[in-house]
Coordinates of C-alpha atoms in Angstrom, one line a residue:
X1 CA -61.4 -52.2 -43.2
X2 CA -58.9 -48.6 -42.8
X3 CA -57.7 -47.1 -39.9
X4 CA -59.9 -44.2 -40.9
X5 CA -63.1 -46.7 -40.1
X6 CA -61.7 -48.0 -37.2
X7 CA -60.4 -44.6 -35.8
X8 CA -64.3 -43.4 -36.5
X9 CA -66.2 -46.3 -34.8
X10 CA -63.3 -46.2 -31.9
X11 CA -64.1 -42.7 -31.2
X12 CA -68.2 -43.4 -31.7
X13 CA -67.6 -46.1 -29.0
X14 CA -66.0 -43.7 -26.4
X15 CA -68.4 -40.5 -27.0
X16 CA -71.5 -42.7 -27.1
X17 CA -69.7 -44.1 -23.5
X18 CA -68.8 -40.3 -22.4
X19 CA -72.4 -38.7 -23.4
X20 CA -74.4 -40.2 -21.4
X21 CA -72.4 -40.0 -18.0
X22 CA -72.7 -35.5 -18.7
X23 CA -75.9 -35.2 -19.5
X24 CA -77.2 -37.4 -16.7
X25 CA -74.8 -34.7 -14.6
X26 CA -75.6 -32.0 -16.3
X27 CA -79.9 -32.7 -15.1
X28 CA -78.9 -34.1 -11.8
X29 CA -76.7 -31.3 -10.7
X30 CA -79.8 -28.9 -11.4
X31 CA -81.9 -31.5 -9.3
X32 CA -80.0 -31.3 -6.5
X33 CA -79.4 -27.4 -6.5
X34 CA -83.7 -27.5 -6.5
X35 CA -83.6 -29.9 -3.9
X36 CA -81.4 -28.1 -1.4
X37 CA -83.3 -25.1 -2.1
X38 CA -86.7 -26.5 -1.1
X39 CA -85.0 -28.1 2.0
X40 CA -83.7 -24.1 3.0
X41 CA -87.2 -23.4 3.0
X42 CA -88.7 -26.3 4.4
X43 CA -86.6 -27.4 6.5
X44 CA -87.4 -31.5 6.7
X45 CA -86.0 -34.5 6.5
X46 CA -87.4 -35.9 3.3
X47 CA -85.8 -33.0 1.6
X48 CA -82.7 -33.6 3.2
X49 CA -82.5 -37.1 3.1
X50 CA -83.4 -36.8 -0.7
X51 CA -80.8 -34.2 -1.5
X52 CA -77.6 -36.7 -0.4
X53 CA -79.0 -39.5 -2.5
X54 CA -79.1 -37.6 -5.5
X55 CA -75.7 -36.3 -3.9
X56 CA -74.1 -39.8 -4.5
X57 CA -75.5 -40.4 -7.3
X58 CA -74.3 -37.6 -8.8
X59 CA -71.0 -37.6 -7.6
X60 CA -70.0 -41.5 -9.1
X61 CA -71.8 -40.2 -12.8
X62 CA -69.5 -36.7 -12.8
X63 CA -66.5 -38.9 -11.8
X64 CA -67.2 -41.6 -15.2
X65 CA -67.6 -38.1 -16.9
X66 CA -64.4 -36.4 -15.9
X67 CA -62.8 -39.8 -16.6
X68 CA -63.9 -40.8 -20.1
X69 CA -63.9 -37.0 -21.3
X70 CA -60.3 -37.4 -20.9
X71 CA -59.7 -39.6 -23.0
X72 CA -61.5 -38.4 -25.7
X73 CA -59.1 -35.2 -26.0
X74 CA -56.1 -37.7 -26.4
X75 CA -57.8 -39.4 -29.1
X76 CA -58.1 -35.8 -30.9
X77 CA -53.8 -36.3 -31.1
X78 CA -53.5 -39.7 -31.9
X79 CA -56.0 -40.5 -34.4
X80 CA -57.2 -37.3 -35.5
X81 CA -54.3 -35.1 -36.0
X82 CA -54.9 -33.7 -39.9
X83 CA -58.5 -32.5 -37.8
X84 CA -56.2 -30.9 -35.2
X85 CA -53.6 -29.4 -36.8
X86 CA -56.5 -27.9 -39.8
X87 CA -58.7 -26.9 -37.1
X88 CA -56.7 -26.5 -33.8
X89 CA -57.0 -23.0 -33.6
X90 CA -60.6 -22.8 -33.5
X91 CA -61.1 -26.2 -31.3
X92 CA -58.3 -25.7 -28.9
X93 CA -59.5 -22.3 -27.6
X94 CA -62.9 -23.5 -27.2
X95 CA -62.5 -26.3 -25.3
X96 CA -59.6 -24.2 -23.6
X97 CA -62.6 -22.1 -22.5
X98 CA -64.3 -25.1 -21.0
X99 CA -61.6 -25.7 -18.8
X100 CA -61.1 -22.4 -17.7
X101 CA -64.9 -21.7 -17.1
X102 CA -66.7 -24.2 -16.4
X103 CA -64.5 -26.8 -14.8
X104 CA -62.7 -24.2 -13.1
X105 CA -66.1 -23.5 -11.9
X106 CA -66.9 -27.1 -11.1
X107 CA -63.9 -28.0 -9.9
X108 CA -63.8 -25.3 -7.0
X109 CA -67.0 -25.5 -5.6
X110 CA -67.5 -29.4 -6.1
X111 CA -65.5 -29.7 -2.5
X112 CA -67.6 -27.5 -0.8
X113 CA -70.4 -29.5 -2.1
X114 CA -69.3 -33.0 -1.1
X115 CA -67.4 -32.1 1.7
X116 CA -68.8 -29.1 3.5
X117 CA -71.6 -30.3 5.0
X118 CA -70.6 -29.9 8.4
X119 CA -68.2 -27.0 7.5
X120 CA -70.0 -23.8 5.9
X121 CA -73.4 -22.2 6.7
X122 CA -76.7 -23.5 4.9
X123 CA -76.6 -20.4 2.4
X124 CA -72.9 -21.0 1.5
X125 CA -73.7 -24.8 0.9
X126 CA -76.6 -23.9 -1.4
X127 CA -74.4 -21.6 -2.9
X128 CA -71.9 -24.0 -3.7
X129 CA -74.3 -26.2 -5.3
X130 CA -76.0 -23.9 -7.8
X131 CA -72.0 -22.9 -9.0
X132 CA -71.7 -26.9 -10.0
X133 CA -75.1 -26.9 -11.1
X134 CA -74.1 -23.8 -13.7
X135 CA -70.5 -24.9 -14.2
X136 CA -72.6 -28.4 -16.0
X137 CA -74.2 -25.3 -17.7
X138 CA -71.4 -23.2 -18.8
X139 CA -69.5 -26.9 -19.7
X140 CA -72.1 -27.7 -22.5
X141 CA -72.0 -24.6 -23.7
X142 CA -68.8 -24.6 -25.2
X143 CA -68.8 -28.2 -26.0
X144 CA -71.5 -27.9 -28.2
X145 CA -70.4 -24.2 -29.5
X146 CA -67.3 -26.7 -30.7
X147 CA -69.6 -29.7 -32.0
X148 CA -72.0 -26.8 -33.7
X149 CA -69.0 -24.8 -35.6
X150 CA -68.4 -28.3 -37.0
X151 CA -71.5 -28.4 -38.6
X152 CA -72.1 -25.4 -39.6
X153 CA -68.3 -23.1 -39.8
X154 CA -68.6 -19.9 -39.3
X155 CA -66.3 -16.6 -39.1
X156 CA -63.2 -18.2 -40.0
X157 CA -60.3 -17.6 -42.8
X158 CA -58.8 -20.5 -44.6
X159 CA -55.8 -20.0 -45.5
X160 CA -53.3 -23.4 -47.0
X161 CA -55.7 -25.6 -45.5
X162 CA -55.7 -24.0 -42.1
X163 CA -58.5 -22.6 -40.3
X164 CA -58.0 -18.8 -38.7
X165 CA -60.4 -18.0 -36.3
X166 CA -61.9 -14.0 -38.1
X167 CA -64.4 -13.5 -35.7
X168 CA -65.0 -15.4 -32.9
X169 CA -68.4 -14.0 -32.1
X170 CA -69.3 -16.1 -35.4
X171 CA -67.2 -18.9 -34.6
X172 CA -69.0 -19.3 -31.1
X173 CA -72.3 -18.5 -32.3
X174 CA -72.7 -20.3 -35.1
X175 CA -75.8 -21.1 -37.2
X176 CA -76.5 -24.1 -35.5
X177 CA -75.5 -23.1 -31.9
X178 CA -78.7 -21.5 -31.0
X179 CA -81.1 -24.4 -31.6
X180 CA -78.8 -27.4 -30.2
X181 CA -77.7 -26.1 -27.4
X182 CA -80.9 -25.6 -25.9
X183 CA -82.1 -29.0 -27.8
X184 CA -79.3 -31.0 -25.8
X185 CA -79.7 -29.1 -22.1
X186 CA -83.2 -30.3 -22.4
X187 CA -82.1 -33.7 -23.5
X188 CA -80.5 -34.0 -20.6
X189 CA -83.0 -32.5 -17.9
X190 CA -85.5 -35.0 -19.8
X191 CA -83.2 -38.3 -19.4
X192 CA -82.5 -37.0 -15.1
X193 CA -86.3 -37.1 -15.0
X194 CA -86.8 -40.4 -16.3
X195 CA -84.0 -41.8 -13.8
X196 CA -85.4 -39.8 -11.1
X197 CA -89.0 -40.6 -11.6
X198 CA -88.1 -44.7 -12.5
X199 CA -86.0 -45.0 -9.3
X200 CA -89.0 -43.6 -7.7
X201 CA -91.7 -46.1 -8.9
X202 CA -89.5 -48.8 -8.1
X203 CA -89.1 -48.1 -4.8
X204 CA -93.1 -47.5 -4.8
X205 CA -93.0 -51.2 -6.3
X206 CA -91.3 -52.2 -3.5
X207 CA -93.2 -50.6 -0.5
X208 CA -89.8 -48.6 0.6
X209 CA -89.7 -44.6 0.8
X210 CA -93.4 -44.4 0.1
X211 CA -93.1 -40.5 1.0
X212 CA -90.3 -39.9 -0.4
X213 CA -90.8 -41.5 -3.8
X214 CA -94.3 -40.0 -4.3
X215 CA -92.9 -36.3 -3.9
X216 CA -90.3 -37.0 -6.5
X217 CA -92.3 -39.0 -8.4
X218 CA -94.9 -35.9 -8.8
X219 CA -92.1 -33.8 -9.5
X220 CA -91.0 -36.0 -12.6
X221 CA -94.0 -36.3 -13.7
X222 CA -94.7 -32.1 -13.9
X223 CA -91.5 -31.4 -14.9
X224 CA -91.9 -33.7 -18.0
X225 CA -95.4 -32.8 -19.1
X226 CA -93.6 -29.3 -19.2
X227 CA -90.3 -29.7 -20.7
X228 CA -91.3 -32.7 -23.3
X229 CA -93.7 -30.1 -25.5
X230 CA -90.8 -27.5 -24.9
X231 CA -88.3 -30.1 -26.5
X232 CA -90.8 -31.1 -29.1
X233 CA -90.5 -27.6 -30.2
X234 CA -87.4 -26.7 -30.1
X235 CA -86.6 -29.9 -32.3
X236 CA -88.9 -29.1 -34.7
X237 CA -86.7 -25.9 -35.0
X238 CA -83.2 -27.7 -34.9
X239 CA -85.5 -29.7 -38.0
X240 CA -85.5 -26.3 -40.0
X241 CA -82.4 -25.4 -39.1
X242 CA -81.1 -28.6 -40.5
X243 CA -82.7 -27.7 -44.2
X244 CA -81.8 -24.6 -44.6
X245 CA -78.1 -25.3 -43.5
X246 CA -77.4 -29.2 -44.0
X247 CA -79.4 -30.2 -46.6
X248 CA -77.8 -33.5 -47.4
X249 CA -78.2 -34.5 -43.4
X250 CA -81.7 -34.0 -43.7
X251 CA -82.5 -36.2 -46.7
X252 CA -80.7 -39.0 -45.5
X253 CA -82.7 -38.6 -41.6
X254 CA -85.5 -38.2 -44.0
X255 CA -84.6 -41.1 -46.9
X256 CA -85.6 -39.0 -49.6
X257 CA -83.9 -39.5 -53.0
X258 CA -86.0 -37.3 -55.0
X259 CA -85.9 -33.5 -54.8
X260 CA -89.7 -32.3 -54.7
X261 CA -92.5 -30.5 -53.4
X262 CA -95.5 -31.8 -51.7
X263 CA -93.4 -34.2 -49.9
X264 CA -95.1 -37.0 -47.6
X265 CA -93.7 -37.5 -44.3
X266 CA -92.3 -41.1 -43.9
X267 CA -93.2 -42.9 -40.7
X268 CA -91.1 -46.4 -41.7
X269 CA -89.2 -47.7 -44.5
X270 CA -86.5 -49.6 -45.9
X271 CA -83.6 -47.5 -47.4
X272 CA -81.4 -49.1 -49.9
X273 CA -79.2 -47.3 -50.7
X274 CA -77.6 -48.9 -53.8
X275 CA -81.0 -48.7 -55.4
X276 CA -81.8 -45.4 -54.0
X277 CA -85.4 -46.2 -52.9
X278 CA -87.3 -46.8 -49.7
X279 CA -88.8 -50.4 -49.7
X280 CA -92.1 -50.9 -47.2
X281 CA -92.4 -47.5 -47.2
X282 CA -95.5 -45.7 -45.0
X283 CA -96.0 -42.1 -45.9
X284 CA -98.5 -39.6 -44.7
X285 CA -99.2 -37.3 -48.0
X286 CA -97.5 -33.7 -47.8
X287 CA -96.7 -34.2 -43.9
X288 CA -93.5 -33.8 -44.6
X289 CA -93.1 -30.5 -46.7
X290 CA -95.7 -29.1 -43.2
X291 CA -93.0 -30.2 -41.0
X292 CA -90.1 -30.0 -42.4
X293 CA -90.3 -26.5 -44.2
X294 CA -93.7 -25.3 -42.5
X295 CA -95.4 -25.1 -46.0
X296 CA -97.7 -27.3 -47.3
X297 CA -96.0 -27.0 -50.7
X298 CA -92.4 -26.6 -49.5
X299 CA -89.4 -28.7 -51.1
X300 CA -87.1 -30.8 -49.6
X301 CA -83.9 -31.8 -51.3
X302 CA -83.5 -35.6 -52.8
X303 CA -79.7 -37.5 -51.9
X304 CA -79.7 -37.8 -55.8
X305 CA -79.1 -33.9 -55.8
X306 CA -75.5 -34.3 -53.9
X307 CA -72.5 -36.1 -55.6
X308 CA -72.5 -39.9 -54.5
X309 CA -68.7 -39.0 -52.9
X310 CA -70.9 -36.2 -50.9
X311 CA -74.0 -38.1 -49.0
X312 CA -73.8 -39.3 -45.9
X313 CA -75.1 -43.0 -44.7
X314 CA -78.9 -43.3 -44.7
X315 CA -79.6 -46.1 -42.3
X316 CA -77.8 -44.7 -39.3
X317 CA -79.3 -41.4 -39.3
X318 CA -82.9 -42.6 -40.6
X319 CA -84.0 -45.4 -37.7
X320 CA -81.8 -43.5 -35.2
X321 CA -84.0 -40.4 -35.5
X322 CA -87.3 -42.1 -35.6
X323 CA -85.9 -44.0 -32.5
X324 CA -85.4 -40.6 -30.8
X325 CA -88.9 -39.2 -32.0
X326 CA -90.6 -42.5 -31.1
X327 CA -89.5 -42.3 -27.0
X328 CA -89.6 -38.4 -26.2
X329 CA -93.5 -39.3 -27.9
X330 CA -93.6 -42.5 -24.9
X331 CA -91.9 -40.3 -22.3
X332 CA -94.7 -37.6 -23.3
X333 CA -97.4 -40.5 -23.1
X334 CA -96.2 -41.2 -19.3
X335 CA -96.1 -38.0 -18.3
X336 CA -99.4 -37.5 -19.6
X337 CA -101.4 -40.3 -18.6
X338 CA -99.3 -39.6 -15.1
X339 CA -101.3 -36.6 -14.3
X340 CA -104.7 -38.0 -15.7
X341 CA -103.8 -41.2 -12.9
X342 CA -102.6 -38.3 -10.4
X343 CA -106.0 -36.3 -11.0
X344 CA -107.8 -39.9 -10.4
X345 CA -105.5 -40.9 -7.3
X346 CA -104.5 -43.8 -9.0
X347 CA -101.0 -42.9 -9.6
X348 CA -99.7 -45.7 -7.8
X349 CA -101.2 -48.6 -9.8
X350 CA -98.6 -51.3 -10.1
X351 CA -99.0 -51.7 -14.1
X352 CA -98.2 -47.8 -13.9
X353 CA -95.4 -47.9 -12.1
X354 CA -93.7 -50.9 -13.5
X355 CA -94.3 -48.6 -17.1
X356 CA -92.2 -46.1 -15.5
X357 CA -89.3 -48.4 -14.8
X358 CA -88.8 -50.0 -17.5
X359 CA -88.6 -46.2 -19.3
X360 CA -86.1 -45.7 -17.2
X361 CA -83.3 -46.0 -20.1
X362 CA -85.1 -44.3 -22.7
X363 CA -83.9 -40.8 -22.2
X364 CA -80.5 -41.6 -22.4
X365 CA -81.4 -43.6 -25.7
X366 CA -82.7 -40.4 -27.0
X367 CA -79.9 -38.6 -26.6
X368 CA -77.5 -41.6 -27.7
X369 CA -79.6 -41.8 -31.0
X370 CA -79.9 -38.3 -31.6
X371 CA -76.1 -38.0 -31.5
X372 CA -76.1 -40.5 -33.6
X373 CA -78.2 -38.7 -36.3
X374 CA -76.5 -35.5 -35.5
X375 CA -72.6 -37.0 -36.3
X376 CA -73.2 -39.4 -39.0
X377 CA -75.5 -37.6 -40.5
X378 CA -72.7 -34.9 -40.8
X379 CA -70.9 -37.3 -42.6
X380 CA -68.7 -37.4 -45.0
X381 CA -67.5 -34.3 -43.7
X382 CA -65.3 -33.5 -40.1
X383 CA -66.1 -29.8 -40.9
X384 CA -69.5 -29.4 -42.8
X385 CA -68.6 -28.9 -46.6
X386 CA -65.0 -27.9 -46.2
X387 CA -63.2 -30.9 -44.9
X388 CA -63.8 -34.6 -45.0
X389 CA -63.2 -37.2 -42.3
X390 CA -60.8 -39.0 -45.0
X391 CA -58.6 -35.5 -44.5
X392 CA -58.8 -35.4 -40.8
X393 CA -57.5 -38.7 -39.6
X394 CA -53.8 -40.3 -38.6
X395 CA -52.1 -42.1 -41.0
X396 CA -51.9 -44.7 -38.8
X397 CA -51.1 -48.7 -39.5
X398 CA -54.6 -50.8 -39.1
X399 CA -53.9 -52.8 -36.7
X400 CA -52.2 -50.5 -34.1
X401 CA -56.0 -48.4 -34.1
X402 CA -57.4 -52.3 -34.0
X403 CA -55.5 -52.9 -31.0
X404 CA -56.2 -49.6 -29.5
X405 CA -60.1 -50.1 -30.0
X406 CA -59.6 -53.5 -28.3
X407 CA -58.4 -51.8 -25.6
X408 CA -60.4 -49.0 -25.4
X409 CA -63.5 -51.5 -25.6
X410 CA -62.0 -54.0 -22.9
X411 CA -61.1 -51.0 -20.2
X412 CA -64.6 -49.2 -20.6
X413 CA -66.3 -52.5 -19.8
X414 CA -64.2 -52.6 -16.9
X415 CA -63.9 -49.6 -15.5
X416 CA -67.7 -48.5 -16.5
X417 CA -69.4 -51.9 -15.7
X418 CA -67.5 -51.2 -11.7
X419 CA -69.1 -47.7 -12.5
X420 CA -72.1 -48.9 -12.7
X421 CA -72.6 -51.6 -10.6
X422 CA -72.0 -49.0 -7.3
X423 CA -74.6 -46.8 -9.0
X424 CA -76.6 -49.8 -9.0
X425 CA -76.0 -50.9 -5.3
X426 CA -76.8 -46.8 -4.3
X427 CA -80.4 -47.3 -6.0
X428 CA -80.7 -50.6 -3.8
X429 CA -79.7 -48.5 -0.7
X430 CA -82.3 -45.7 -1.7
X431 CA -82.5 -42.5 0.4
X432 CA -81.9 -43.4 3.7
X433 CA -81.7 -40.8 6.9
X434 CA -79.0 -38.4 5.8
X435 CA -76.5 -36.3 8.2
X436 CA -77.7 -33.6 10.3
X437 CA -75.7 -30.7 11.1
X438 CA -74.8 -30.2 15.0
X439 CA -75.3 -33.3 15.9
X440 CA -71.3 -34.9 15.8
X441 CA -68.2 -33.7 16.3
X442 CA -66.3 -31.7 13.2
X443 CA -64.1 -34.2 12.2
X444 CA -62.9 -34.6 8.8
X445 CA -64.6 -37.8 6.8
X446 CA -62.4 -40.6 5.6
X447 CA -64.3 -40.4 2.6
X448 CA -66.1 -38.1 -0.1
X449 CA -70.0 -38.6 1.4
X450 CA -69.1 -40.2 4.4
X451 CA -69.3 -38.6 8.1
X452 CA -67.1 -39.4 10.9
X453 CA -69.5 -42.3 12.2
X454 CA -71.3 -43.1 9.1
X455 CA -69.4 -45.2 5.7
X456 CA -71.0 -44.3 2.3
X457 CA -72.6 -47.4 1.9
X458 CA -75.1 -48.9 4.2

């Protein structure tokens, strides 16, 4: 065991932590700006009384965001510093932009938001809402213009081992930028729906919020018969842009040894590695060159092409993406089967329902998994053929990064288990009657989400 393994799995456990606290922001702040709006125009309670239980909801998951995003940039110093002083001056003004952008963005309108109930007009609420709504926007933007110029560098200079930004236009949109971008926004509107429509069948389940649930129940269910075939294609794309620019990635997602044409596509297998074969394998003949280079006859390039010191792990990136495919194909299947039961009136059939909550994690699953596939299968590369992992890390003592991962593992549990246990106890409360404006005195709260008369939890 090195400290370059145990600085890589210490940093896999804290952005495997961090991802899934943005991206349920990054769909629930676009939730809520929706919700306000149709409140402005409709005017009722439901609406209302929907929008501030999203509003607390969202406010705990930006906080656990915020909080383990932090840490993540210390860890870019302390155990990645050959990564940081190589590629600091293309990283460092990317996420500088981040922070000057988007969380300035966030940051300044997230009081009005929380706070300002009671304080501005209806429009300059709304309006405040829709700026944290794109700040989540603008925030994934650069983050994954930083992830994507690690996997596929563009318009830079190397010059004694340093990287000089050349043109930033490249930098920022890099090769990759265009398809994963879009692939992760979606990721995360997808993984908000699943929450959002779960929560709602629950309380179905239950007998509680029966009008309330079945409106946003509806809404999940649209929203993901829509957005599931958008995702579907738009991976498909990231799948070609993959081949063309990280050919090694794709034969390990794919486990495929040999270079060739007519390739099958392979549903399951076993990859060993040190034989360099698939045991148990199921292939559908010539699926894969269709879907993979949209010919029938394409090729695909075998792991036996690239030097053994050049291939990333198989296993990691093989069941992880058929993990990812295998749900957003479920998540499809409920939405689907949702409208046929919403056509029939039978949406509300308890087997149904309880389907939808236990799919409640499965978005966020997705996205852990296709991370997963994503960085590993970048592997053993930091910056995609130009500098390995092995160059990037601290030369630090073993056990110091041992007792730092120890730590790191013992705090999260902690801090993120309290996290979640209050998002748990705001489910249990559900949407109850929410604040109305001109009905109490303007006094300031004691809390974020509270009002003078009212504590935040029920």
């Amino acid at each position: 065991m090195t400290a370059e393994f145990l600085s890589r799995l210490q940093f896999a456990f804290v952005v495997s932590f961090h991802i899934l606290f943005p991206a349920f922001s990054i769909g629930l702040a676009s939730w809520l700006a929706f919700l306000e709006g149709v409140w402005l125009v409709r005017r009722t309670d439901l609406w209302r009384d929907l929008y501030f239980f999203w509003l607390k909801i969202f406010a705990v998951a930006f906080g656990m965001g915020v909080v383990s995003g932090i840490v993540m940039s210390f860890q870019f110093g302390t155990n990645w510093a050959g990564f940081s002083e190589a590629a600091g001056n293309v990283i460092g003004p990317l996420l500088n932009y981040e922070v000057l952008t988007a969380f300035f963005l966030e940051a300044t309108f997230l009081g009005v938001m929380l706070f300002g109930w009671r304080k501005v007009s209806d429009r300059t609420h709304f309006f405040a809402t829709c700026m944290v709504a794109l700040g989540t926007l603008i925030s994934t933007f650069w983050i994954m213009a930083a992830n994507s110029w690690m996997q596929t560098p563009a318009g830079y200079v190397l010059r004694d081992g340093v990287f000089y930004p050349d043109d930033w236009m490249k930098v920022i949109f890099n090769p990759s930028l265009p398809v994963r971008l879009p692939h992760m926004v979606l990721g995360a509107f997808i993984s908000t729906a699943m929450v959002i429509g779960g929560v709602s069948a629950w309380y179905l389940l239950n007998g509680r919020f029966a009008d309330k649930s079945r409106a946003t129940l509806k809404l999940a269910l649209a929203f993901l018969a829509i957005v599931i075939p958008l995702q579907i294609a738009v991976g498909d794309m990231s799948g070609l842009e993959v081949h063309r620019n990280q050919p090694a990635k794709l034969a390990a997602i794919e486990a495929r040894w040999e270079t060739r044409r007519d390739v099958p596509l392979t549903l399951f297998a076993w990859p060993d590695e040190r034989a360099e074969t698939n045991h148990y394998a199921i292939d559908v003949p010539r699926l894969g060159s269709i879907i993979l280079t949209h010919s029938l006859h394409g090729e695909v390039k075998g792991l036996k092409d690239f030097p053994a010191d050049q291939r990333p792990p198989v296993a990691i990136p093989f069941f992880s993406f058929r993990i990812m495919v295998g749900l957003g194909f479920a998540m499809l299947g409920l939405a689907l089967v949702g409208l046929w039961r919403w056509r029939r009136g039978t949406l509300e059939k308890p087997g149904y329902l309880r389907a939808w909550v236990a799919m409640i994690p499965s978005g966020f699953i997705a996205v852990l998994t296709g991370w997963w596939v994503a960085e590993v299968g970048r592997q053993p590369w930091v910056v995609y053929g130009v500098m390995r992992t092995s160059e990037a890390s601290s030369p630090l003592p073993v056990g110091s990064v041992l007792a730092s991962l120890a730590t790191f593992v013992v705090v999260y549990l902690g801090i993120f288990g309290a996290g979640l246990y209050y998002l748990v106890k705001l489910f249990r409360t559900g949407p109850v009657p929410a604040p109305v404006r001109g009905t109490a005195p303007h006094q300031t709260p004691a809390r974020p989400l509270s009002v003078p008369q009212d504590a935040i939890e029920e």
